[in-house]
Amino acid sequence: MGHDAAAHHESGTKRIWNVFWLLSAVTIVEVVFGIFKPEALETVVLGMKILNWIFIILTLYKAYLITWAFMHMEGETKGLRRSVVWTGIFLVSYLIFILLTEGGYVYEVFKNGYKAWDF
Amino acid sequence: MSTTVLNTGTEGNVWGGGEGVQPLKASYGKMMMWFFILSDALTFSGFLAAYGFSRFKFIDSWPIADEVFNHFPFLHGVDAPMYYVALMTFILIFSSVTMVLAVDAGHHMKKGKVVTYMALTILGGFIFLGSQAWEWKNFIKGEYGAIETKGRQILQFVDKDGHRVKVADLAIPQPQVRERHERKNGLWFVKEAALPEFTVEEVIKGFKANPNVLVRTQILDENGDKTILSRTASIAKLEKDAALVVNGANLIRNEYGSPLFADFFFFITGFHGFHVFTGVLINIIIFFNVLLGTYEKRGHYEMVEKVGLYWHFVDLVWVFVFTFFYLV
């Protein structure tokens, strides 16, 4: 609504451009890592390559920037913010956990379960 | 004036929004946009998690994205992984910036600026859609072609240095005996899909005549590279298992590897592209409303903010698609 416009939008454009440069920098880092795939980052830590951990953390950081700055979540009330963000994070974490675990299990069955699937 | 636009005609029955009632200090429209976005985010998460499931299921034979998406406009035959999709990401991020600048200009009631930034956002949306179409075209058309085995595995061809060899360069054309069955030349109620350019026999003949070519299976070794068979093993594999010549990808066949990869690619990027498309449409409607002065009369540009939320969400989804389809 228009009434809170003057309250926290004076330096709006400056923040927008800052966030844009941040998002661009993060994307460039991702692309450079994606193309060169440094040997040192191929080590597996906690079940995943360091490189993939970096990609996922940078992605979540970008998602945070877009949601908070561009979608203006930082200006919403705590109640709205939590009911949207927490709901999403909890449900998605559960979904990922259950599906990836199951996918790994099916892989093991295909591999060691005496099933001929490449006939 | 403002009452005429704020009343929805359903007061008394349902909460129609309005100035006085604002749970969570957000207007009705904005709050509902947020919860729509939440549900849509869960839908996309479902798709991406399903992609993860299939990938984990075939973790030792999943296609390598860098080999699949390595085209760039005007760079024919140059191996350019990531560049094009990075460009698409920048287009979308930039159109997100112009959108948020439009919202910001709306807060200051600057109609001219809102018009400019909305127009730029729409332009960015169209460029992104065009890029997406080009990406799909390359994926569908394919580049090297491959052999599909009876077990629906993919066999590709490489030379001694590991560079890919095109099926078209390998095959030795033979007099064709097989004609495509269409409605007009056979049973009128059945037809078959287009026949591949070459038959399996032609490819095997060409393979035997080229001692420098080897077969590459879709199985990944411990370094994450595709396994390359020896010359004798290659010939044995081809003669025993080869079933079809595959060019490019569709929902059933995929020259790059697992057909599921193509299915998820079409489905997820297609669903995202559909969101971009509807986002552009809604942006155009709001753009004309801005031009007509609807929000000037209403006294606020909240509608621009709401469509902006949707547009940013589309960008947000792309950030995840980018990571999980192209990077990880």
mmCIF file with all atom_site columns, N, CA and C in Angstrom, chain B residues 29-54:
data_model
loop_
_atom_site.group_PDB
_atom_site.id
_atom_site.type_symbol
_atom_site.label_atom_id
_atom_site.label_alt_id
_atom_site.label_comp_id
_atom_site.label_asym_id
_atom_site.label_entity_id
_atom_site.label_seq_id
_atom_site.pdbx_PDB_ins_code
_atom_site.Cartn_x
_atom_site.Cartn_y
_atom_site.Cartn_z
_atom_site.occupancy
_atom_site.B_iso_or_equiv
_atom_site.pdbx_formal_charge
_atom_site.auth_seq_id
_atom_site.auth_comp_id
_atom_site.auth_asym_id
_atom_site.auth_atom_id
_atom_site.pdbx_PDB_model_num
ATOM 1  N N  . GLY B 1 29 ? -4.573 -8.803  -1.456  1.00 0.00 ? 29 GLY B N  1
ATOM 2  C CA . GLY B 1 29 ? -3.962 -9.279  -2.695  1.00 0.00 ? 29 GLY B CA 1
ATOM 3  C C  . GLY B 1 29 ? -2.521 -9.707  -2.509  1.00 0.00 ? 29 GLY B C  1
ATOM 4  N N  . LYS B 1 30 ? -1.790 -8.919  -1.754  1.00 0.00 ? 30 LYS B N  1
ATOM 5  C CA . LYS B 1 30 ? -0.371 -9.215  -1.580  1.00 0.00 ? 30 LYS B CA 1
ATOM 6  C C  . LYS B 1 30 ? -0.185 -10.501 -0.778  1.00 0.00 ? 30 LYS B C  1
ATOM 7  N N  . MET B 1 31 ? -0.997 -10.651 0.274   1.00 0.00 ? 31 MET B N  1
ATOM 8  C CA . MET B 1 31 ? -0.867 -11.841 1.099   1.00 0.00 ? 31 MET B CA 1
ATOM 9  C C  . MET B 1 31 ? -1.217 -13.083 0.292   1.00 0.00 ? 31 MET B C  1
ATOM 10 N N  . MET B 1 32 ? -2.288 -12.987 -0.506  1.00 0.00 ? 32 MET B N  1
ATOM 11 C CA . MET B 1 32 ? -2.686 -14.142 -1.309  1.00 0.00 ? 32 MET B CA 1
ATOM 12 C C  . MET B 1 32 ? -1.642 -14.443 -2.374  1.00 0.00 ? 32 MET B C  1
ATOM 13 N N  . MET B 1 33 ? -0.993 -13.423 -2.902  1.00 0.00 ? 33 MET B N  1
ATOM 14 C CA . MET B 1 33 ? 0.087  -13.650 -3.856  1.00 0.00 ? 33 MET B CA 1
ATOM 15 C C  . MET B 1 33 ? 1.212  -14.417 -3.175  1.00 0.00 ? 33 MET B C  1
ATOM 16 N N  . TRP B 1 34 ? 1.515  -14.042 -1.928  1.00 0.00 ? 34 TRP B N  1
ATOM 17 C CA . TRP B 1 34 ? 2.574  -14.744 -1.203  1.00 0.00 ? 34 TRP B CA 1
ATOM 18 C C  . TRP B 1 34 ? 2.223  -16.217 -1.004  1.00 0.00 ? 34 TRP B C  1
ATOM 19 N N  . PHE B 1 35 ? 0.971  -16.482 -0.649  1.00 0.00 ? 35 PHE B N  1
ATOM 20 C CA . PHE B 1 35 ? 0.634  -17.893 -0.399  1.00 0.00 ? 35 PHE B CA 1
ATOM 21 C C  . PHE B 1 35 ? 0.516  -18.672 -1.706  1.00 0.00 ? 35 PHE B C  1
ATOM 22 N N  . PHE B 1 36 ? 0.131  -17.999 -2.777  1.00 0.00 ? 36 PHE B N  1
ATOM 23 C CA . PHE B 1 36 ? 0.165  -18.667 -4.087  1.00 0.00 ? 36 PHE B CA 1
ATOM 24 C C  . PHE B 1 36 ? 1.610  -19.037 -4.430  1.00 0.00 ? 36 PHE B C  1
ATOM 25 N N  . ILE B 1 37 ? 2.509  -18.078 -4.187  1.00 0.00 ? 37 ILE B N  1
ATOM 26 C CA . ILE B 1 37 ? 3.919  -18.329 -4.496  1.00 0.00 ? 37 ILE B CA 1
ATOM 27 C C  . ILE B 1 37 ? 4.455  -19.487 -3.669  1.00 0.00 ? 37 ILE B C  1
ATOM 28 N N  . LEU B 1 38 ? 4.041  -19.536 -2.403  1.00 0.00 ? 38 LEU B N  1
ATOM 29 C CA . LEU B 1 38 ? 4.478  -20.649 -1.546  1.00 0.00 ? 38 LEU B CA 1
ATOM 30 C C  . LEU B 1 38 ? 4.036  -21.981 -2.146  1.00 0.00 ? 38 LEU B C  1
ATOM 31 N N  . SER B 1 39 ? 2.768  -22.073 -2.570  1.00 0.00 ? 39 SER B N  1
ATOM 32 C CA . SER B 1 39 ? 2.271  -23.341 -3.105  1.00 0.00 ? 39 SER B CA 1
ATOM 33 C C  . SER B 1 39 ? 2.958  -23.668 -4.424  1.00 0.00 ? 39 SER B C  1
ATOM 34 N N  . ASP B 1 40 ? 3.212  -22.645 -5.219  1.00 0.00 ? 40 ASP B N  1
ATOM 35 C CA . ASP B 1 40 ? 3.895  -22.870 -6.490  1.00 0.00 ? 40 ASP B CA 1
ATOM 36 C C  . ASP B 1 40 ? 5.339  -23.306 -6.244  1.00 0.00 ? 40 ASP B C  1
ATOM 37 N N  . ALA B 1 41 ? 5.953  -22.745 -5.208  1.00 0.00 ? 41 ALA B N  1
ATOM 38 C CA . ALA B 1 41 ? 7.322  -23.133 -4.863  1.00 0.00 ? 41 ALA B CA 1
ATOM 39 C C  . ALA B 1 41 ? 7.351  -24.604 -4.460  1.00 0.00 ? 41 ALA B C  1
ATOM 40 N N  . LEU B 1 42 ? 6.320  -25.057 -3.756  1.00 0.00 ? 42 LEU B N  1
ATOM 41 C CA . LEU B 1 42 ? 6.268  -26.466 -3.359  1.00 0.00 ? 42 LEU B CA 1
ATOM 42 C C  . LEU B 1 42 ? 6.101  -27.349 -4.587  1.00 0.00 ? 42 LEU B C  1
ATOM 43 N N  . THR B 1 43 ? 5.334  -26.889 -5.570  1.00 0.00 ? 43 THR B N  1
ATOM 44 C CA . THR B 1 43 ? 5.181  -27.659 -6.813  1.00 0.00 ? 43 THR B CA 1
ATOM 45 C C  . THR B 1 43 ? 6.523  -27.820 -7.507  1.00 0.00 ? 43 THR B C  1
ATOM 46 N N  . PHE B 1 44 ? 7.229  -26.714 -7.663  1.00 0.00 ? 44 PHE B N  1
ATOM 47 C CA . PHE B 1 44 ? 8.537  -26.786 -8.318  1.00 0.00 ? 44 PHE B CA 1
ATOM 48 C C  . PHE B 1 44 ? 9.500  -27.658 -7.511  1.00 0.00 ? 44 PHE B C  1
ATOM 49 N N  . SER B 1 45 ? 9.439  -27.556 -6.184  1.00 0.00 ? 45 SER B N  1
ATOM 50 C CA . SER B 1 45 ? 10.311 -28.392 -5.360  1.00 0.00 ? 45 SER B CA 1
ATOM 51 C C  . SER B 1 45 ? 10.005 -29.851 -5.598  1.00 0.00 ? 45 SER B C  1
ATOM 52 N N  . GLY B 1 46 ? 8.723  -30.168 -5.748  1.00 0.00 ? 46 GLY B N  1
ATOM 53 C CA . GLY B 1 46 ? 8.336  -31.546 -6.041  1.00 0.00 ? 46 GLY B CA 1
ATOM 54 C C  . GLY B 1 46 ? 8.986  -32.026 -7.320  1.00 0.00 ? 46 GLY B C  1
ATOM 55 N N  . PHE B 1 47 ? 8.949  -31.204 -8.364  1.00 0.00 ? 47 PHE B N  1
ATOM 56 C CA . PHE B 1 47 ? 9.557  -31.585 -9.643  1.00 0.00 ? 47 PHE B CA 1
ATOM 57 C C  . PHE B 1 47 ? 11.065 -31.768 -9.494  1.00 0.00 ? 47 PHE B C  1
ATOM 58 N N  . LEU B 1 48 ? 11.698 -30.791 -8.848  1.00 0.00 ? 48 LEU B N  1
ATOM 59 C CA . LEU B 1 48 ? 13.159 -30.861 -8.729  1.00 0.00 ? 48 LEU B CA 1
ATOM 60 C C  . LEU B 1 48 ? 13.582 -32.021 -7.833  1.00 0.00 ? 48 LEU B C  1
ATOM 61 N N  . ALA B 1 49 ? 12.807 -32.300 -6.787  1.00 0.00 ? 49 ALA B N  1
ATOM 62 C CA . ALA B 1 49 ? 13.144 -33.431 -5.919  1.00 0.00 ? 49 ALA B CA 1
ATOM 63 C C  . ALA B 1 49 ? 12.944 -34.737 -6.680  1.00 0.00 ? 49 ALA B C  1
ATOM 64 N N  . ALA B 1 50 ? 11.935 -34.788 -7.557  1.00 0.00 ? 50 ALA B N  1
ATOM 65 C CA . ALA B 1 50 ? 11.721 -35.985 -8.370  1.00 0.00 ? 50 ALA B CA 1
ATOM 66 C C  . ALA B 1 50 ? 12.890 -36.168 -9.340  1.00 0.00 ? 50 ALA B C  1
ATOM 67 N N  . TYR B 1 51 ? 13.381 -35.051 -9.863  1.00 0.00 ? 51 TYR B N  1
ATOM 68 C CA . TYR B 1 51 ? 14.584 -35.104 -10.707 1.00 0.00 ? 51 TYR B CA 1
ATOM 69 C C  . TYR B 1 51 ? 15.738 -35.690 -9.894  1.00 0.00 ? 51 TYR B C  1
ATOM 70 N N  . GLY B 1 52 ? 15.886 -35.218 -8.660  1.00 0.00 ? 52 GLY B N  1
ATOM 71 C CA . GLY B 1 52 ? 16.942 -35.729 -7.786  1.00 0.00 ? 52 GLY B CA 1
ATOM 72 C C  . GLY B 1 52 ? 16.785 -37.220 -7.534  1.00 0.00 ? 52 GLY B C  1
ATOM 73 N N  . PHE B 1 53 ? 15.549 -37.648 -7.335  1.00 0.00 ? 53 PHE B N  1
ATOM 74 C CA . PHE B 1 53 ? 15.272 -39.075 -7.127  1.00 0.00 ? 53 PHE B CA 1
ATOM 75 C C  . PHE B 1 53 ? 15.777 -39.896 -8.312  1.00 0.00 ? 53 PHE B C  1
ATOM 76 N N  . SER B 1 54 ? 15.382 -39.477 -9.522  1.00 0.00 ? 54 SER B N  1
ATOM 77 C CA . SER B 1 54 ? 15.765 -40.235 -10.715 1.00 0.00 ? 54 SER B CA 1
ATOM 78 C C  . SER B 1 54 ? 17.272 -40.198 -10.928 1.00 0.00 ? 54 SER B C  1
#
